[in-house]
Coordinates of N, CA and C and ligand atoms in Angstrom, one line a residue:
M20 N 41.2 -0.9 -87.5 CA 40.5 -0.2 -86.4 C 39.1 0.3 -86.9
R21 N 38.3 0.5 -85.8 CA 36.9 1.0 -86.1 C 36.8 2.4 -85.7
A22 N 35.9 3.1 -86.4 CA 35.6 4.5 -86.1 C 34.1 4.7 -86.2
L23 N 33.6 5.6 -85.4 CA 32.2 6.0 -85.4 C 32.1 7.4 -85.9
V24 N 31.2 7.6 -86.9 CA 31.0 9.0 -87.4 C 29.6 9.5 -86.9
L25 N 29.6 10.6 -86.2 CA 28.4 11.2 -85.7 C 28.1 12.3 -86.7
T26 N 27.0 12.1 -87.5 CA 26.8 12.9 -88.6 C 25.8 14.0 -88.3
D27 N 26.2 15.2 -88.4 CA 25.3 16.4 -88.4 C 24.3 16.5 -87.2
L28 N 24.8 16.1 -86.0 CA 23.9 16.2 -84.9 C 23.8 17.6 -84.3
Q29 N 23.3 18.5 -85.2 CA 23.2 19.9 -85.0 C 21.8 20.4 -84.7
N30 N 21.7 21.5 -84.0 CA 20.4 22.0 -83.5 C 19.4 22.2 -84.7
D31 N 19.9 22.7 -85.8 CA 19.0 23.0 -86.9 C 18.4 21.7 -87.5
F32 N 19.0 20.6 -87.3 CA 18.4 19.3 -87.9 C 17.5 18.6 -86.8
L33 N 17.4 19.2 -85.6 CA 16.6 18.6 -84.6 C 15.3 19.4 -84.4
P34 N 14.3 18.7 -83.8 CA 13.0 19.3 -83.6 C 13.2 20.7 -83.0
G35 N 12.5 21.7 -83.6 CA 12.6 23.1 -83.3 C 13.6 23.9 -84.2
G36 N 14.4 23.1 -84.9 CA 15.5 23.7 -85.8 C 14.9 24.1 -87.1
A37 N 15.8 24.8 -87.9 CA 15.4 25.3 -89.2 C 15.1 24.3 -90.2
L38 N 15.7 23.1 -90.1 CA 15.5 22.0 -91.1 C 15.4 20.7 -90.2
A39 N 14.4 20.7 -89.4 CA 14.2 19.7 -88.4 C 13.9 18.3 -89.0
V40 N 14.7 17.3 -88.7 CA 14.4 16.0 -89.2 C 13.4 15.3 -88.2
P41 N 12.3 14.8 -88.7 CA 11.3 14.2 -87.8 C 11.9 13.2 -86.9
D42 N 11.7 13.4 -85.6 CA 12.2 12.4 -84.6 C 13.6 12.4 -84.5
G43 N 14.3 13.4 -85.0 CA 15.8 13.4 -85.0 C 16.4 13.3 -83.6
D44 N 15.7 13.8 -82.6 CA 16.3 13.8 -81.3 C 16.4 12.5 -80.7
S45 N 15.7 11.5 -81.2 CA 15.7 10.2 -80.6 C 17.0 9.5 -80.9
V46 N 17.8 10.0 -81.8 CA 19.1 9.3 -82.1 C 20.2 9.7 -81.1
I47 N 20.0 10.8 -80.4 CA 21.1 11.4 -79.5 C 21.4 10.4 -78.4
P48 N 20.5 9.8 -77.6 CA 20.9 8.9 -76.6 C 21.5 7.6 -77.2
V49 N 21.1 7.3 -78.4 CA 21.7 6.0 -79.0 C 23.2 6.4 -79.4
A50 N 23.4 7.6 -79.9 CA 24.7 8.0 -80.3 C 25.6 8.1 -79.1
N51 N 25.1 8.5 -78.0 CA 25.8 8.6 -76.7 C 26.2 7.2 -76.2
R52 N 25.3 6.3 -76.3 CA 25.5 4.9 -75.8 C 26.6 4.2 -76.7
L53 N 26.6 4.6 -78.0 CA 27.5 3.9 -79.0 C 28.9 4.4 -78.8
Q54 N 29.1 5.6 -78.4 CA 30.5 6.2 -78.4 C 31.5 5.4 -77.7
P55 N 31.2 4.9 -76.5 CA 32.3 4.2 -75.7 C 32.7 2.8 -76.4
L56 N 31.9 2.4 -77.3 CA 32.2 1.1 -78.0 C 33.3 1.3 -79.1
F57 N 33.7 2.5 -79.3 CA 34.6 2.8 -80.4 C 35.9 3.4 -79.9
P58 N 37.1 3.0 -80.4 CA 38.3 3.6 -80.1 C 38.5 5.0 -80.7
L59 N 37.7 5.3 -81.7 CA 37.8 6.6 -82.4 C 36.4 7.1 -82.8
V60 N 36.2 8.3 -82.4 CA 34.9 9.0 -82.7 C 35.1 10.3 -83.3
V61 N 34.4 10.5 -84.5 CA 34.5 11.9 -85.1 C 33.1 12.4 -85.3
A62 N 33.0 13.7 -85.4 CA 31.7 14.4 -85.6 C 31.8 15.2 -86.9
T63 N 30.6 15.5 -87.5 CA 30.6 16.3 -88.6 C 29.6 17.5 -88.4
Q64 N 29.8 18.5 -89.0 CA 28.9 19.7 -89.0 C 28.6 20.2 -90.5
D65 N 27.3 20.3 -90.8 CA 27.0 21.0 -92.0 C 27.3 22.5 -91.7
W66 N 28.0 23.2 -92.5 CA 28.6 24.4 -92.1 C 28.6 25.4 -93.2
H67 N 27.5 26.0 -93.4 CA 27.2 26.9 -94.6 C 27.5 28.4 -94.3
P68 N 28.1 29.1 -95.3 CA 28.1 30.5 -95.3 C 26.7 31.1 -95.5
P69 N 26.3 32.3 -95.1 CA 25.0 32.8 -95.3 C 24.5 32.9 -96.7
N70 N 25.5 33.0 -97.6 CA 25.1 33.1 -99.1 C 25.1 31.8 -99.8
H71 N 24.9 30.7 -99.0 CA 25.0 29.4 -99.6 C 24.0 29.1 -100.7
G72 N 24.4 28.5 -101.8 CA 23.5 28.3 -103.0 C 22.4 27.2 -102.7
S73 N 22.4 26.5 -101.6 CA 21.4 25.6 -101.3 C 20.2 26.2 -100.6
F74 N 20.3 27.5 -100.2 CA 19.2 28.1 -99.5 C 18.2 28.8 -100.5
A75 N 17.0 28.4 -100.3 CA 15.9 29.0 -101.2 C 16.0 30.5 -101.1
A76 N 16.2 31.0 -99.9 CA 16.3 32.5 -99.7 C 17.3 33.2 -100.5
N77 N 18.3 32.5 -101.1 CA 19.2 33.1 -101.9 C 18.9 33.0 -103.4
H78 N 17.7 32.5 -103.7 CA 17.2 32.4 -105.1 C 15.8 33.1 -105.2
P79 N 15.8 34.4 -105.4 CA 14.5 35.1 -105.5 C 13.5 34.4 -106.3
G80 N 12.3 34.3 -105.8 CA 11.2 33.7 -106.6 C 11.2 32.1 -106.4
K81 N 12.2 31.5 -105.8 CA 12.2 30.1 -105.7 C 11.7 29.7 -104.2
K82 N 11.1 28.6 -104.1 CA 10.6 28.1 -102.8 C 11.4 27.0 -102.2
V83 N 11.3 26.9 -100.9 CA 11.9 25.8 -100.2 C 11.4 24.4 -100.8
F84 N 12.4 23.5 -100.9 CA 12.2 22.2 -101.4 C 12.0 22.1 -102.9
E85 N 12.0 23.2 -103.7 CA 12.1 23.2 -105.1 C 13.4 22.7 -105.6
Q86 N 13.4 22.1 -106.8 CA 14.7 21.7 -107.4 C 15.2 22.7 -108.4
I87 N 16.5 23.0 -108.3 CA 17.0 23.9 -109.3 C 18.3 23.3 -109.8
D88 N 19.0 24.0 -110.8 CA 20.3 23.6 -111.3 C 21.2 24.6 -110.6
L89 N 22.2 24.1 -109.8 CA 23.2 25.0 -109.1 C 24.5 24.6 -109.7
N90 N 25.0 25.5 -110.6 CA 26.3 25.4 -111.2 C 26.5 24.0 -111.8
G91 N 25.4 23.5 -112.5 CA 25.5 22.3 -113.3 C 25.1 21.1 -112.5
L92 N 24.7 21.2 -111.2 CA 24.2 20.0 -110.5 C 22.8 20.2 -110.0
P93 N 22.0 19.2 -110.0 CA 20.6 19.3 -109.4 C 20.7 19.6 -107.9
Q94 N 19.9 20.6 -107.5 CA 20.0 21.0 -106.1 C 18.6 21.2 -105.5
T95 N 18.3 20.5 -104.5 CA 17.1 20.8 -103.7 C 17.3 22.1 -102.9
L96 N 16.4 23.0 -102.9 CA 16.5 24.2 -102.1 C 16.0 24.0 -100.7
W97 N 16.8 24.4 -99.7 CA 16.5 24.2 -98.3 C 16.2 25.5 -97.6
P98 N 15.5 25.4 -96.4 CA 15.5 26.6 -95.6 C 16.9 27.0 -95.2
V99 N 17.1 28.2 -94.8 CA 18.4 28.6 -94.3 C 18.7 27.8 -93.1
H100 N 19.9 27.0 -93.1 CA 20.2 26.1 -91.9 C 21.7 26.0 -91.8
C101 N 22.1 25.7 -90.6 CA 23.5 25.4 -90.2 C 24.4 26.5 -90.7
V102 N 24.1 27.8 -90.5 CA 24.9 28.9 -90.9 C 26.1 28.9 -89.9
Q103 N 27.3 28.9 -90.5 CA 28.6 28.9 -89.7 C 28.5 29.9 -88.5
G104 N 28.7 29.4 -87.3 CA 28.9 30.3 -86.1 C 27.5 30.6 -85.4
T105 N 26.4 30.1 -86.0 CA 25.1 30.4 -85.4 C 24.7 29.2 -84.4
P106 N 23.8 29.5 -83.5 CA 23.4 28.4 -82.6 C 22.8 27.2 -83.3
G107 N 22.1 27.4 -84.5 CA 21.6 26.3 -85.2 C 22.6 25.4 -85.8
A108 N 23.9 25.8 -85.9 CA 24.9 25.0 -86.5 C 25.7 24.2 -85.4
E109 N 25.4 24.6 -84.2 CA 26.2 24.0 -83.1 C 25.7 22.5 -82.9
L110 N 26.6 21.7 -82.5 CA 26.3 20.3 -82.1 C 25.3 20.4 -80.9
T111 N 24.3 19.5 -80.9 CA 23.3 19.6 -79.9 C 23.9 19.4 -78.5
A112 N 23.4 20.2 -77.5 CA 23.9 20.1 -76.1 C 23.8 18.8 -75.5
G113 N 22.9 17.9 -76.0 CA 22.8 16.6 -75.4 C 23.8 15.6 -75.8
L114 N 24.6 15.9 -76.8 CA 25.6 15.0 -77.4 C 26.8 15.0 -76.5
D115 N 27.2 13.9 -76.1 CA 28.5 13.8 -75.3 C 29.7 14.2 -76.2
R116 N 30.5 15.1 -75.8 CA 31.6 15.6 -76.7 C 33.0 15.0 -76.3
A117 N 33.1 14.5 -75.1 CA 34.4 14.2 -74.5 C 35.2 13.2 -75.4
R118 N 34.5 12.3 -76.1 CA 35.3 11.3 -76.9 C 35.4 11.7 -78.4
I119 N 34.9 12.9 -78.7 CA 35.0 13.3 -80.2 C 36.4 13.7 -80.4
A120 N 37.2 13.0 -81.3 CA 38.6 13.3 -81.6 C 38.8 14.5 -82.5
K121 N 37.8 14.7 -83.4 CA 37.9 15.8 -84.4 C 36.6 16.0 -85.0
I122 N 36.3 17.3 -85.4 CA 35.1 17.6 -86.0 C 35.4 18.1 -87.5
F123 N 34.7 17.5 -88.4 CA 34.9 17.9 -89.8 C 33.7 18.7 -90.3
H124 N 34.0 19.7 -91.1 CA 33.0 20.6 -91.6 C 32.7 20.3 -93.1
K125 N 31.5 20.5 -93.6 CA 31.1 20.3 -95.0 C 30.2 21.4 -95.4
G126 N 30.1 21.7 -96.7 CA 29.1 22.6 -97.2 C 29.6 24.1 -97.0
S127 N 30.9 24.3 -96.9 CA 31.4 25.7 -96.7 C 31.5 26.5 -97.9
D128 N 31.5 25.8 -99.1 CA 31.7 26.5 -100.3 C 30.2 26.9 -100.8
A129 N 30.0 28.2 -101.0 CA 28.7 28.7 -101.3 C 28.2 28.1 -102.7
E130 N 29.1 27.8 -103.6 CA 28.7 27.4 -104.9 C 28.3 26.0 -105.1
I131 N 28.5 25.1 -104.1 CA 28.2 23.7 -104.2 C 27.8 23.2 -102.9
D132 N 26.8 22.2 -102.9 CA 26.4 21.6 -101.7 C 27.2 20.4 -101.4
S133 N 27.1 19.9 -100.2 CA 27.9 18.8 -99.8 C 27.1 18.0 -98.8
Y134 N 26.5 16.9 -99.3 CA 25.8 16.0 -98.4 C 26.7 15.0 -97.8
S135 N 27.7 14.5 -98.6 CA 28.6 13.5 -98.0 C 29.6 14.2 -97.1
V136 N 30.0 13.5 -96.1 CA 31.1 14.0 -95.2 C 32.5 13.9 -95.8
F137 N 32.6 13.3 -97.0 CA 33.9 13.1 -97.6 C 34.2 14.1 -98.8
F138 N 33.1 14.3 -99.6 CA 33.3 15.2 -100.8 C 32.1 16.0 -101.0
D139 N 32.2 17.1 -101.7 CA 31.1 17.9 -102.1 C 30.3 17.1 -103.2
N140 N 29.1 17.6 -103.5 CA 28.2 16.8 -104.4 C 28.8 16.6 -105.8
G141 N 29.8 17.4 -106.2 CA 30.4 17.2 -107.5 C 31.7 16.4 -107.4
H142 N 32.0 15.8 -106.2 CA 33.2 15.1 -106.0 C 34.4 15.9 -106.4
R143 N 34.4 17.3 -106.2 CA 35.5 18.1 -106.6 C 36.5 18.3 -105.5
R144 N 36.0 18.5 -104.3 CA 36.9 18.7 -103.2 C 36.6 17.8 -102.0
A145 N 37.7 17.3 -101.4 CA 37.5 16.4 -100.2 C 37.5 17.3 -98.9
T146 N 36.8 16.7 -97.9 CA 36.8 17.4 -96.6 C 38.0 17.1 -95.8
G147 N 38.7 16.0 -96.2 CA 39.9 15.6 -95.4 C 39.6 14.4 -94.5
L148 N 38.4 14.1 -94.3 CA 38.0 13.0 -93.4 C 38.6 11.7 -93.9
G149 N 38.4 11.4 -95.2 CA 38.9 10.1 -95.7 C 40.4 9.8 -95.4
D150 N 41.2 10.8 -95.8 CA 42.6 10.7 -95.6 C 42.9 10.6 -94.1
W151 N 42.2 11.4 -93.3 CA 42.5 11.4 -91.9 C 42.2 10.1 -91.2
L152 N 41.1 9.5 -91.6 CA 40.7 8.1 -91.1 C 41.7 7.1 -91.5
K153 N 42.2 7.1 -92.8 CA 43.2 6.2 -93.3 C 44.5 6.3 -92.6
A154 N 44.9 7.6 -92.3 CA 46.1 7.8 -91.6 C 46.1 7.2 -90.1
K155 N 44.9 7.2 -89.6 CA 44.7 6.6 -88.2 C 44.6 5.1 -88.3
G156 N 44.6 4.5 -89.5 CA 44.5 3.0 -89.6 C 43.0 2.5 -89.5
V157 N 42.1 3.4 -89.8 CA 40.7 3.0 -89.7 C 40.3 2.1 -91.0
A158 N 39.8 1.0 -90.8 CA 39.3 0.1 -91.9 C 37.8 0.0 -91.9
E159 N 37.2 0.1 -90.7 CA 35.7 -0.1 -90.6 C 35.1 1.1 -90.0
L160 N 34.1 1.6 -90.8 CA 33.5 2.9 -90.4 C 32.0 2.6 -90.1
F161 N 31.6 3.2 -89.0 CA 30.2 3.0 -88.5 C 29.6 4.4 -88.6
V162 N 28.4 4.6 -89.3 CA 27.9 5.9 -89.5 C 26.5 6.0 -88.8
C163 N 26.3 7.0 -88.0 CA 25.0 7.3 -87.5 C 24.7 8.8 -87.6
G164 N 23.5 9.2 -87.4 CA 23.1 10.6 -87.4 C 22.1 11.0 -88.4
L165 N 22.1 12.2 -88.9 CA 21.1 12.9 -89.7 C 21.7 13.4 -91.0
A166 N 21.0 13.4 -92.1 CA 19.7 12.7 -92.3 C 20.0 11.5 -93.2
T167 N 19.2 10.4 -92.9 CA 19.5 9.2 -93.6 C 19.4 9.3 -95.1
D168 N 18.5 10.1 -95.6 CA 18.3 10.2 -97.1 C 19.2 11.2 -97.7
Y169 N 20.0 11.9 -96.9 CA 21.0 12.9 -97.6 C 22.4 12.6 -97.0
C170 N 22.7 13.2 -95.9 CA 24.1 13.0 -95.5 C 24.6 11.6 -95.2
V171 N 23.7 10.9 -94.5 CA 24.1 9.5 -94.2 C 24.2 8.6 -95.4
K172 N 23.3 8.8 -96.3 CA 23.3 8.0 -97.5 C 24.6 8.3 -98.4
F173 N 24.8 9.6 -98.7 CA 25.9 9.9 -99.5 C 27.2 9.7 -98.8
S174 N 27.3 9.8 -97.5 CA 28.5 9.5 -96.8 C 28.9 8.0 -96.8
T175 N 27.9 7.2 -96.6 CA 28.2 5.8 -96.6 C 28.5 5.3 -98.0
L176 N 27.9 5.8 -99.1 CA 28.2 5.4 -100.4 C 29.7 5.8 -100.8
D177 N 30.0 7.0 -100.3 CA 31.5 7.4 -100.6 C 32.4 6.6 -99.7
A178 N 32.0 6.2 -98.5 CA 32.9 5.4 -97.7 C 33.2 4.1 -98.3
V179 N 32.2 3.5 -98.9 CA 32.4 2.2 -99.6 C 33.4 2.4 -100.7
R180 N 33.2 3.5 -101.5 CA 34.1 3.7 -102.6 C 35.5 4.0 -102.2
L181 N 35.6 4.6 -101.0 CA 37.0 4.9 -100.4 C 37.7 3.6 -99.8
G182 N 36.9 2.5 -99.8 CA 37.5 1.2 -99.4 C 37.2 0.9 -97.9
F183 N 36.4 1.7 -97.2 CA 36.1 1.3 -95.9 C 35.0 0.3 -95.9
K184 N 35.2 -0.7 -95.0 CA 34.0 -1.6 -94.6 C 33.0 -0.7 -93.9
T185 N 31.8 -0.5 -94.5 CA 31.0 0.6 -94.0 C 29.6 0.0 -93.4
Y186 N 29.4 0.5 -92.2 CA 28.1 0.1 -91.5 C 27.2 1.3 -91.3
L187 N 26.0 1.2 -91.7 CA 25.0 2.2 -91.3 C 24.2 1.7 -90.2
I188 N 24.2 2.5 -89.1 CA 23.5 2.0 -87.9 C 22.0 2.6 -88.0
E189 N 21.2 1.8 -88.4 CA 19.8 2.2 -88.8 C 19.0 3.0 -87.7
D190 N 19.0 2.4 -86.6 CA 18.2 3.0 -85.5 C 18.9 4.2 -84.9
A191 N 20.1 4.5 -85.3 CA 20.8 5.7 -84.9 C 20.8 6.8 -85.9
C192 N 19.9 6.6 -87.0 CA 19.8 7.6 -88.0 C 18.2 7.9 -88.2
R193 N 18.0 9.1 -88.6 CA 16.6 9.5 -89.0 C 16.7 10.3 -90.3
G194 N 15.6 10.3 -91.1 CA 15.7 10.9 -92.4 C 14.6 12.0 -92.5
I195 N 14.7 12.8 -93.6 CA 13.8 13.9 -93.9 C 12.5 13.4 -94.5
N196 N 12.6 12.4 -95.5 CA 11.4 11.9 -96.2 C 10.6 13.0 -96.9
L197 N 11.3 13.8 -97.7 CA 10.6 14.8 -98.5 C 9.5 14.1 -99.3
K198 N 9.9 12.9 -99.8 CA 8.9 12.0 -100.4 C 8.8 10.8 -99.4
P199 N 7.6 10.3 -99.2 CA 7.4 9.3 -98.1 C 8.4 8.1 -98.0
D200 N 8.9 7.7 -99.2 CA 9.7 6.5 -99.2 C 11.2 6.8 -99.3
D201 N 11.6 8.0 -99.1 CA 13.0 8.4 -99.4 C 14.0 7.7 -98.5
V202 N 13.6 7.5 -97.2 CA 14.5 6.8 -96.3 C 14.6 5.3 -96.7
K203 N 13.5 4.7 -97.0 CA 13.5 3.3 -97.4 C 14.3 3.2 -98.7
K204 N 14.2 4.0 -99.6 CA 15.0 4.0 -100.9 C 16.5 4.2 -100.6
A205 N 16.8 5.1 -99.7 CA 18.2 5.4 -99.3 C 18.9 4.2 -98.8
I206 N 18.1 3.5 -97.8 CA 18.7 2.3 -97.2 C 18.9 1.2 -98.3
A207 N 18.0 1.1 -99.2 CA 18.0 0.0 -100.3 C 19.3 0.3 -101.1
E208 N 19.5 1.6 -101.4 CA 20.6 2.0 -102.3 C 21.9 1.7 -101.6
T209 N 22.0 2.0 -100.3 CA 23.2 1.8 -99.6 C 23.5 0.2 -99.6
L210 N 22.5 -0.5 -99.3 CA 22.7 -2.0 -99.3 C 23.2 -2.5 -100.6
R211 N 22.6 -2.0 -101.7 CA 23.1 -2.4 -103.1 C 24.5 -2.0 -103.3
A212 N 25.0 -1.0 -102.7 CA 26.4 -0.6 -102.8 C 27.4 -1.3 -102.0
G213 N 26.9 -2.1 -101.0 CA 27.7 -2.9 -100.2 C 27.8 -2.4 -98.8
V214 N 27.0 -1.4 -98.4 CA 27.0 -1.0 -97.0 C 26.2 -2.1 -96.2
V215 N 26.7 -2.3 -95.0 CA 26.1 -3.2 -94.1 C 25.2 -2.4 -93.2
V216 N 23.9 -2.7 -93.2 CA 22.9 -2.0 -92.3 C 22.7 -2.8 -91.0
V217 N 23.0 -2.2 -89.9 CA 22.9 -2.8 -88.6 C 22.1 -2.0 -87.6
Q218 N 21.7 -2.7 -86.5 CA 21.1 -2.0 -85.4 C 22.1 -1.7 -84.3
S219 N 21.9 -0.7 -83.5 CA 22.9 -0.3 -82.6 C 23.1 -1.4 -81.5
T220 N 22.1 -2.2 -81.2 CA 22.2 -3.2 -80.2 C 23.1 -4.4 -80.6
E221 N 23.4 -4.5 -81.9 CA 24.2 -5.6 -82.4 C 25.7 -5.3 -82.3
I222 N 26.0 -4.0 -82.1 CA 27.4 -3.6 -82.1 C 28.1 -4.0 -80.7
G223 N 29.2 -4.7 -80.9 CA 29.9 -5.1 -79.7 C 29.5 -6.5 -79.3
G224 N 28.4 -7.0 -79.9 CA 27.9 -8.4 -79.7 C 28.2 -9.2 -81.0
R225 N 27.1 -9.3 -81.8 CA 27.2 -10.0 -83.1 C 28.1 -9.3 -84.0
I226 N 28.3 -8.0 -83.9 CA 29.1 -7.2 -84.9 C 30.3 -6.6 -84.1
Ligands
VGL12 C1 21.7 17.8 -95.2 C2 19.9 18.8 -96.2 C3 20.6 20.0 -96.3 C4 22.4 16.6 -94.6 C5 22.5 18.9 -95.3 O1 23.5 16.7 -94.2 O2 21.7 15.5 -94.5 N1 20.5 17.7 -95.7 N2 21.9 20.0 -95.9
ZN13 ZN1 23.0 21.8 -95.7

């Protein structure tokens, strides 16, 4: 079976949000068009406590986008974003919710960040999504959403490792590009790992 993962389509990652992904809102209509093509749709939310270690504000003297060591792992410091229960953490109002079977949260542990929707950045704890999809009989996973160079990249890399045939829907994703080529490099890395990069218009036809 096929499943579609709607990755972090939250207000804070959209224009006007705390960590806005450039042009991020253009993926919402694409995500809505895709949903009826899948028997199973799940959504994820970046879901941080206020004291999360990825927030520059929680490291006095450090600036947003600086790199630090967080409990032994390299960590980019972000603006405060997607704080549990705040409007910025909500799925955007323009996203159709009716077909979303379940929502998975990530980044809830203050001590470690979690870009992948499957595991934290140290691969210490699972979110439960992988086992849940396998229990449903999902073999092919299609990933769209934000941000291509973080959540989408690490989620698709983990999905391949977990044994899913994994598709990254390129035109249904946007990235942050802290460095200008980050999205391009992320796509190249996923391709090398065995992810199939497709366009939304191919799904249901050629794919
Ligand atoms: C993400 C930056 C900070 C993501 C999460 O899910 O892509 N990026 N937190
Ligand atoms: Zn985050």
